[in-house]
Amino acid sequence: PLSDRTANGYPIWEHTAGSRCWLYSGNNGMWIIGGNDAAAKNFACTRGVIYCQRVHDGRTPEKMVGNWMRLDGEKFREDAAIVVSTDPPSLHVLCPRGQQRCGGEYLLLSDRFRHQPVWKQRGGHLRICTGSAGAWEVINGTPKEG
């Protein structure tokens, strides 16, 4: 989540690859994925193209039970293929202009570091974990405090 922003008292997640969009709590208590129009209203709205059809009652998006709805033309349709997860089974890192050794597939480990997930590079020693400043880092070896 964005550390410096909330929407209607709940965290906001920002997607910056391609079109900018945000996963936020609408003022109706539902998790919504919306674009610039929702951001322009400071998320005090229910604007979006995907939403969970249940009120969250304080649960984070990955803990919601039930299907999500997506905009299909002029109507919303239930889409069982939509999954919201904080722990993807693998990450793919591309580094075309430098630090190519950091690229490749990273597999989710059962370890947690600073209460966050850790991924290990397939066939390598690198790991992705959260650093002391709260940003994600690629490190060599097992993460350690200090």
Coordinates of C-alpha atoms in Angstrom, one line a residue, residues 112-117 130:
R112 CA 8.9 -13.6 6.3
F113 CA 11.2 -10.7 7.0
R114 CA 10.0 -7.5 8.7
H115 CA 6.5 -9.1 8.5
Q116 CA 6.7 -9.1 4.7
P117 CA 7.1 -11.9 2.2
T130 CA 11.7 -5.3 2.4

